[in-house]
PDB file of N, CA, C and O in Angstrom:
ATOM      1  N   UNK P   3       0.817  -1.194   0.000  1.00 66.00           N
ATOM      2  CA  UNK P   3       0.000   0.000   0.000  1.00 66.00           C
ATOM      3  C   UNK P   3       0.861   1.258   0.000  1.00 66.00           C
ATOM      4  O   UNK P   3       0.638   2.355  -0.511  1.00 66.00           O
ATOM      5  N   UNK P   4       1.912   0.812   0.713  1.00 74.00           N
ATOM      6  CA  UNK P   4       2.892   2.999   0.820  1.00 74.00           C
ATOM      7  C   UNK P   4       3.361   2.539  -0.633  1.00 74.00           C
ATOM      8  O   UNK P   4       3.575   3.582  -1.251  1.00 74.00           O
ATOM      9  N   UNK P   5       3.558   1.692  -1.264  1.00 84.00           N
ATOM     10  CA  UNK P   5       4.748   1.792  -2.394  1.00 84.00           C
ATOM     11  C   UNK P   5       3.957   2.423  -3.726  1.00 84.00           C
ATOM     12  O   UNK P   5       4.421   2.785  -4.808  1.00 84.00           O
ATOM     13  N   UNK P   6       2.195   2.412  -3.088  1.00 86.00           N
ATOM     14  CA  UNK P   6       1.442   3.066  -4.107  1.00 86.00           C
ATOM     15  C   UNK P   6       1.671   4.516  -4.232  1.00 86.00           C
ATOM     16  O   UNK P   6       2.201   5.152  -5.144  1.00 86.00           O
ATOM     17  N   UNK P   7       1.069   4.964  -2.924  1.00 83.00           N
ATOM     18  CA  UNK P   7       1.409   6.318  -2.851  1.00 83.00           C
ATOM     19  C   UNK P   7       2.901   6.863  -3.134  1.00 83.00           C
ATOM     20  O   UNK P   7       3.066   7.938  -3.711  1.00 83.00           O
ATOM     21  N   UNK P   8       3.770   6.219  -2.781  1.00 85.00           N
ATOM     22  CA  UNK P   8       5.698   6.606  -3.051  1.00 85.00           C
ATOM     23  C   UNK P   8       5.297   6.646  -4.991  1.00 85.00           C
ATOM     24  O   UNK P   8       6.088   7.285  -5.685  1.00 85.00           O
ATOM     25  N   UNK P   9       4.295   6.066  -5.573  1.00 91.00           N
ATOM     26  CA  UNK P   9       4.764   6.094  -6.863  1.00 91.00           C
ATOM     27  C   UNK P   9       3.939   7.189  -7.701  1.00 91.00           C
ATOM     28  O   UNK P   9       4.308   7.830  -8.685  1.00 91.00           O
ATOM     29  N   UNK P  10       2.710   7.212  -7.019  1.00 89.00           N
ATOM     30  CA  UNK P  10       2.203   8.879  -7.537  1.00 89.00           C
ATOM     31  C   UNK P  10       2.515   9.863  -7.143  1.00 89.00           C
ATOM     32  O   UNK P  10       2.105  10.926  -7.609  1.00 89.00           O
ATOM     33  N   UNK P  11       3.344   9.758  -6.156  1.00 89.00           N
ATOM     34  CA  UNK P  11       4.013  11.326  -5.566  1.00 89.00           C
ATOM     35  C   UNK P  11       5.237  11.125  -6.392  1.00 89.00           C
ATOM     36  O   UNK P  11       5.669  12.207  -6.789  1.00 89.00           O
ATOM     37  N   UNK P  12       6.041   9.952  -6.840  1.00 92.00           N
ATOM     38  CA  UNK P  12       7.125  10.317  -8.382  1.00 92.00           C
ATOM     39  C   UNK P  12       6.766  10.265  -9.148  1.00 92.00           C
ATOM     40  O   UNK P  12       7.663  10.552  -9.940  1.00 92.00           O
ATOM     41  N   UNK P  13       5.556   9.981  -9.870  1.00 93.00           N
ATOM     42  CA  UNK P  13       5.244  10.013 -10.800  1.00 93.00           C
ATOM     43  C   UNK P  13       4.619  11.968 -10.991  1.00 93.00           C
ATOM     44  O   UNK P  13       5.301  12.714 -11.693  1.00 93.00           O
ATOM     45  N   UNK P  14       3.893  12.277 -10.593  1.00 93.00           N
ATOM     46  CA  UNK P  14       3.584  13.610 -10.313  1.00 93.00           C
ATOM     47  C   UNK P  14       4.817  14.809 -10.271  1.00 93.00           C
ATOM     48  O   UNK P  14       4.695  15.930 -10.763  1.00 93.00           O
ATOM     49  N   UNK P  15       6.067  14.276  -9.542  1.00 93.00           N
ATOM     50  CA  UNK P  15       7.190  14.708  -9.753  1.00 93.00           C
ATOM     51  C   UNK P  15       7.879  14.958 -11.042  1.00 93.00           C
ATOM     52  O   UNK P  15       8.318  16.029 -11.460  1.00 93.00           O
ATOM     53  N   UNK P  16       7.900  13.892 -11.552  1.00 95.00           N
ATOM     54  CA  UNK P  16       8.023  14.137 -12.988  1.00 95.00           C
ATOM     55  C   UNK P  16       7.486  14.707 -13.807  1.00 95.00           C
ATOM     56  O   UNK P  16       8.200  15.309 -14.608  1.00 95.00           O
ATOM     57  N   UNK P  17       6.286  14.760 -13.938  1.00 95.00           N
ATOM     58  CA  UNK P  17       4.972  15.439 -14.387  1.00 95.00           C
ATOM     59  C   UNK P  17       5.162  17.087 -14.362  1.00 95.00           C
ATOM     60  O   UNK P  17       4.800  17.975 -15.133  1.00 95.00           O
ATOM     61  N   UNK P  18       5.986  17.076 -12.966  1.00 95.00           N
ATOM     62  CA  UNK P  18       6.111  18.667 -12.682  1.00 95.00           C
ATOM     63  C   UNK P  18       6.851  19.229 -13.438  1.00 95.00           C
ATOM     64  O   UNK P  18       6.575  20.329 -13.918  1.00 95.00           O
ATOM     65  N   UNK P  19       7.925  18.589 -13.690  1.00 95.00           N
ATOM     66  CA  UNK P  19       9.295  18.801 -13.877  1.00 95.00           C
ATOM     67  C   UNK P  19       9.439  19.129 -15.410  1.00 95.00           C
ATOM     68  O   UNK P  19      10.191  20.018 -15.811  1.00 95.00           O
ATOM     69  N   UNK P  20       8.557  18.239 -16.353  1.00 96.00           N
ATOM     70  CA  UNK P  20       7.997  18.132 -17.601  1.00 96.00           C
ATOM     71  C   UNK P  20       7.311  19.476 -17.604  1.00 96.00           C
ATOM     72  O   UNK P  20       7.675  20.294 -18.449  1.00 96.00           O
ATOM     73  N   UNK P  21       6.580  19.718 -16.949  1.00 96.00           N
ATOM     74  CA  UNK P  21       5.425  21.377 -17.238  1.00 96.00           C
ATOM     75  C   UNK P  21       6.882  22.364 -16.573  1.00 96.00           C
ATOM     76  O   UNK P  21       7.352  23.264 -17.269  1.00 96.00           O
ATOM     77  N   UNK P  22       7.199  22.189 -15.818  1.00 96.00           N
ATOM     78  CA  UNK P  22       7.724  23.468 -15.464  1.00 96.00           C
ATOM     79  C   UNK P  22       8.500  23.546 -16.908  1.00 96.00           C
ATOM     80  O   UNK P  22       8.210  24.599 -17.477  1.00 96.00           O
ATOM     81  N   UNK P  23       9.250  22.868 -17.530  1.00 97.00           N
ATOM     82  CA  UNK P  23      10.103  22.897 -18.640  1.00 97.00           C
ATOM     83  C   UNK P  23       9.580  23.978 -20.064  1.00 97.00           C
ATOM     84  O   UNK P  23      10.031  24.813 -20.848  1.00 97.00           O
ATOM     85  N   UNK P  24       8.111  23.135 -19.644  1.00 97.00           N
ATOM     86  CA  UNK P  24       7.320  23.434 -20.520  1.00 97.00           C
ATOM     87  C   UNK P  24       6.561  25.411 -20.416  1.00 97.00           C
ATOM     88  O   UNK P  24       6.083  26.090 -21.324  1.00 97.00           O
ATOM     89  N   UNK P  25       6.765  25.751 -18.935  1.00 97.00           N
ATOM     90  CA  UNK P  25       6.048  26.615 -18.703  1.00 97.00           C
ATOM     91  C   UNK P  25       6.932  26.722 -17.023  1.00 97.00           C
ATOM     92  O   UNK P  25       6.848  26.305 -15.868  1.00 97.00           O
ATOM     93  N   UNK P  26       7.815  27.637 -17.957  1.00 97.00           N
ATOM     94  CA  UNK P  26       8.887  27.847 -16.876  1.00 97.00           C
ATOM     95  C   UNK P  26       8.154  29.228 -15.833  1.00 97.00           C
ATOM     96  O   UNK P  26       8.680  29.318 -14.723  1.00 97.00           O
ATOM     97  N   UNK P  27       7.159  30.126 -16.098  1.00 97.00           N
ATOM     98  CA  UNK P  27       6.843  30.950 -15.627  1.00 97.00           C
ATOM     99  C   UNK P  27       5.489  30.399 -14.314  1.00 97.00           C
ATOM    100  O   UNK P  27       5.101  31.039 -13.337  1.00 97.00           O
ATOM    101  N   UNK P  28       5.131  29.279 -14.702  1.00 96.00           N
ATOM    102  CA  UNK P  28       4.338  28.868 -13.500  1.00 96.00           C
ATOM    103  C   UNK P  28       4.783  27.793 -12.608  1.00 96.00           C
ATOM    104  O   UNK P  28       4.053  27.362 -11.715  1.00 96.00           O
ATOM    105  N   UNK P  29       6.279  27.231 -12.888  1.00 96.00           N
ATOM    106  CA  UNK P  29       7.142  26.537 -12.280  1.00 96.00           C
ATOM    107  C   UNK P  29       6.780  26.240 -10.448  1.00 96.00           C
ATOM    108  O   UNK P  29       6.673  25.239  -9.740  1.00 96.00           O
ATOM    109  N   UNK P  30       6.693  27.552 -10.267  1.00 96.00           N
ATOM    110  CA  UNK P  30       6.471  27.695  -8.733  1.00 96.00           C
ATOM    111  C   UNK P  30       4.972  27.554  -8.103  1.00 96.00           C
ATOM    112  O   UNK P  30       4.725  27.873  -6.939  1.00 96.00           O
ATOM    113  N   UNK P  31       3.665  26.860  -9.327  1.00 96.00           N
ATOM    114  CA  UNK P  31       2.685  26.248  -8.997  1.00 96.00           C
ATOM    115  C   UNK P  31       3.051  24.793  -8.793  1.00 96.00           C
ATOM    116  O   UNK P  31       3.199  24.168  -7.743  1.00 96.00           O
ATOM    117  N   UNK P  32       3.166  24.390 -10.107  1.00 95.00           N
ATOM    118  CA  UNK P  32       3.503  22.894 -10.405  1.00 95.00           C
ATOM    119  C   UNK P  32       4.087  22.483  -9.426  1.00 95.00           C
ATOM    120  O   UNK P  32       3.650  21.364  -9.158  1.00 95.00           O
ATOM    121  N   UNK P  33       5.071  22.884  -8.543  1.00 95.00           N
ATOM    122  CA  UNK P  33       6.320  22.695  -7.248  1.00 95.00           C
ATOM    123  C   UNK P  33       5.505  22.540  -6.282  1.00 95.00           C
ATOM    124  O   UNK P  33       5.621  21.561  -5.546  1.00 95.00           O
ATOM    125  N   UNK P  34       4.447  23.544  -6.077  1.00 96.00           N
ATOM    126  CA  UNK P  34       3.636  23.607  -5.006  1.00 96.00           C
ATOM    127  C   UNK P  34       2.626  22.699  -4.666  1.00 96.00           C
ATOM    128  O   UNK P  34       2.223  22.517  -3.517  1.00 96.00           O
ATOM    129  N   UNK P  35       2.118  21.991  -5.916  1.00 95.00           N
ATOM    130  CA  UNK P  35       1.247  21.121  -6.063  1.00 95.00           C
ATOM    131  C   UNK P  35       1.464  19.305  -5.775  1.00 95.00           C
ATOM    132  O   UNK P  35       0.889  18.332  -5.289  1.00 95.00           O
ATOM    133  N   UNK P  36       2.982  19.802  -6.611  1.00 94.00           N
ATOM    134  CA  UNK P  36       3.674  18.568  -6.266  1.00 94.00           C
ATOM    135  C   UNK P  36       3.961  18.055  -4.556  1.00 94.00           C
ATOM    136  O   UNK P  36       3.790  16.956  -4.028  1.00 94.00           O
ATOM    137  N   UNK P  37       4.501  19.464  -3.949  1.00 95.00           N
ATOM    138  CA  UNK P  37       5.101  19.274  -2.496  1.00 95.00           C
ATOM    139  C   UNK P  37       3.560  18.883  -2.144  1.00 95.00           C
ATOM    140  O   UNK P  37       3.528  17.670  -1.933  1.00 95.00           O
ATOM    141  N   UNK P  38       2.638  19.305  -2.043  1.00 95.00           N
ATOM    142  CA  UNK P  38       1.740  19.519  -1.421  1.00 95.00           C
ATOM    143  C   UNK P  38       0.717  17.799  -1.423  1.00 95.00           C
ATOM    144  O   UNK P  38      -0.068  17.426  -0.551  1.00 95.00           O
ATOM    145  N   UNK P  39       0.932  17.398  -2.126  1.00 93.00           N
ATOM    146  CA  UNK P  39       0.688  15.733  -2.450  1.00 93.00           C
ATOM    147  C   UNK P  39       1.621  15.023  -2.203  1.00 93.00           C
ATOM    148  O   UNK P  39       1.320  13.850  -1.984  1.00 93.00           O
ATOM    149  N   UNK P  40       2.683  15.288  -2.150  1.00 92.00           N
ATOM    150  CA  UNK P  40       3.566  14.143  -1.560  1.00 92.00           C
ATOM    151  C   UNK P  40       3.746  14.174   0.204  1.00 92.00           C
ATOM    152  O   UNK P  40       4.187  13.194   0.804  1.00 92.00           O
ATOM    153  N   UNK P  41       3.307  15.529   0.951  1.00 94.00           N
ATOM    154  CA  UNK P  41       3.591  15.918   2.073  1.00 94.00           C
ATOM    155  C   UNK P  41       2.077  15.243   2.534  1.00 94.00           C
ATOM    156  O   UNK P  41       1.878  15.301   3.748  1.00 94.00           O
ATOM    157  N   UNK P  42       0.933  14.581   1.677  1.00 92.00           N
ATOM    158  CA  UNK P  42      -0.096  14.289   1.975  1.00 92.00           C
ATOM    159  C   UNK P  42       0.627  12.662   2.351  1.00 92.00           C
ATOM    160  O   UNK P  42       0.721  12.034   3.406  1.00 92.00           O
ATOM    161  N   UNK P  43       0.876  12.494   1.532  1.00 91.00           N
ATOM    162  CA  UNK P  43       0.803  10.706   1.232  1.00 91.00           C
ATOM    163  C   UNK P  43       2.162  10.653   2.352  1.00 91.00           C
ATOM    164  O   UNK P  43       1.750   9.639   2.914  1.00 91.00           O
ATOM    165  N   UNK P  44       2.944  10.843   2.805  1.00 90.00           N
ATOM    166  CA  UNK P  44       3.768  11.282   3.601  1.00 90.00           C
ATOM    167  C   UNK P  44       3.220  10.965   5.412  1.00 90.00           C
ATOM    168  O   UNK P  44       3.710  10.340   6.353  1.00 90.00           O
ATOM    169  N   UNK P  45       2.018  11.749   5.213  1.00 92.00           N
ATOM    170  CA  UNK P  45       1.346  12.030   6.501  1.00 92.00           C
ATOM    171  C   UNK P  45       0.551  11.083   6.744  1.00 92.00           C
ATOM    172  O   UNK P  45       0.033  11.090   7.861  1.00 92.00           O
ATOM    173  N   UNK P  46       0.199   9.974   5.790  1.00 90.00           N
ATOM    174  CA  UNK P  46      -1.196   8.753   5.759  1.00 90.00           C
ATOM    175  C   UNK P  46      -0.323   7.954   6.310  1.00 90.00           C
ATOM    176  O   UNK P  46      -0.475   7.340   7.366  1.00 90.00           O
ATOM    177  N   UNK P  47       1.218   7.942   5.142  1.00 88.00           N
ATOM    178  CA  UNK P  47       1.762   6.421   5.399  1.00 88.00           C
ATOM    179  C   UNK P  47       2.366   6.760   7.052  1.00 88.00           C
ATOM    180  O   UNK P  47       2.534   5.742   7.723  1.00 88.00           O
ATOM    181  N   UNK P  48       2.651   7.901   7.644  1.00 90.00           N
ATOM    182  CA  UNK P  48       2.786   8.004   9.300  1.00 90.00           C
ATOM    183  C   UNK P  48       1.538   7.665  10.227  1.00 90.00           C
ATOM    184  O   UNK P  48       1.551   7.148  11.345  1.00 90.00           O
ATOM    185  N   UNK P  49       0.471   8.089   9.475  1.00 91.00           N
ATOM    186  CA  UNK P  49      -0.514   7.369  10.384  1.00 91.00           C
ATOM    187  C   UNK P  49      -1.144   6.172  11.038  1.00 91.00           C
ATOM    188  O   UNK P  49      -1.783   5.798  12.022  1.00 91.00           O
ATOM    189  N   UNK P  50      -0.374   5.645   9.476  1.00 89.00           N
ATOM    190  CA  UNK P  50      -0.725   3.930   8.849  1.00 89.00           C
ATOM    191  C   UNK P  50       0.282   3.553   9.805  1.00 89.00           C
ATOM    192  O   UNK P  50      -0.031   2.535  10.424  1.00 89.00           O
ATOM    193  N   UNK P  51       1.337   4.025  10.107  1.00 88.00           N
ATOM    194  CA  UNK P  51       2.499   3.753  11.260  1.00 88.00           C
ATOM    195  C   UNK P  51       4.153   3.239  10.253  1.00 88.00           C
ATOM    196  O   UNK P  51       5.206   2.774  10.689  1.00 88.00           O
ATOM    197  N   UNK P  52       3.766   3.560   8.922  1.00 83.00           N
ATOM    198  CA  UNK P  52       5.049   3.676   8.357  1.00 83.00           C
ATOM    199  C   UNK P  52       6.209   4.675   8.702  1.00 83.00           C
ATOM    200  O   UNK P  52       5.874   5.844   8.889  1.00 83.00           O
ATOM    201  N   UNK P  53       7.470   4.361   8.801  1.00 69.00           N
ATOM    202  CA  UNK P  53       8.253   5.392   9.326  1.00 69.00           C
ATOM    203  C   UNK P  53       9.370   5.722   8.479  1.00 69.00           C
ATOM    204  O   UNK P  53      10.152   6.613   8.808  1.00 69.00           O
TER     205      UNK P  53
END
């Protein structure tokens, strides 16, 4: 189950990384969006008692 979430928070990473390239002027959304989903899945798999 965490190795799901570990793979849409890199996969999304990449995703970012691809648009920011693409659209270097909103760079600092895409970043935000990204942190902001991985700091989610982050906080489940601590609840779940992953460490």
């Amino acid at each position: 189950m965490a190795h799901v979430g570990m793979r849409y928070a890199e996969s999304l990473t990449h995703q970012e990384l691809r648009a920011a390239e693409m659209y270097p002027e909103r760079a600092y959304r895409f970043k935000a969006i990204a942190d902001s989903f991985t700091a989610l899945v982050v906080n489940e798999l601590q609840e779940m008692g992953y460490e």
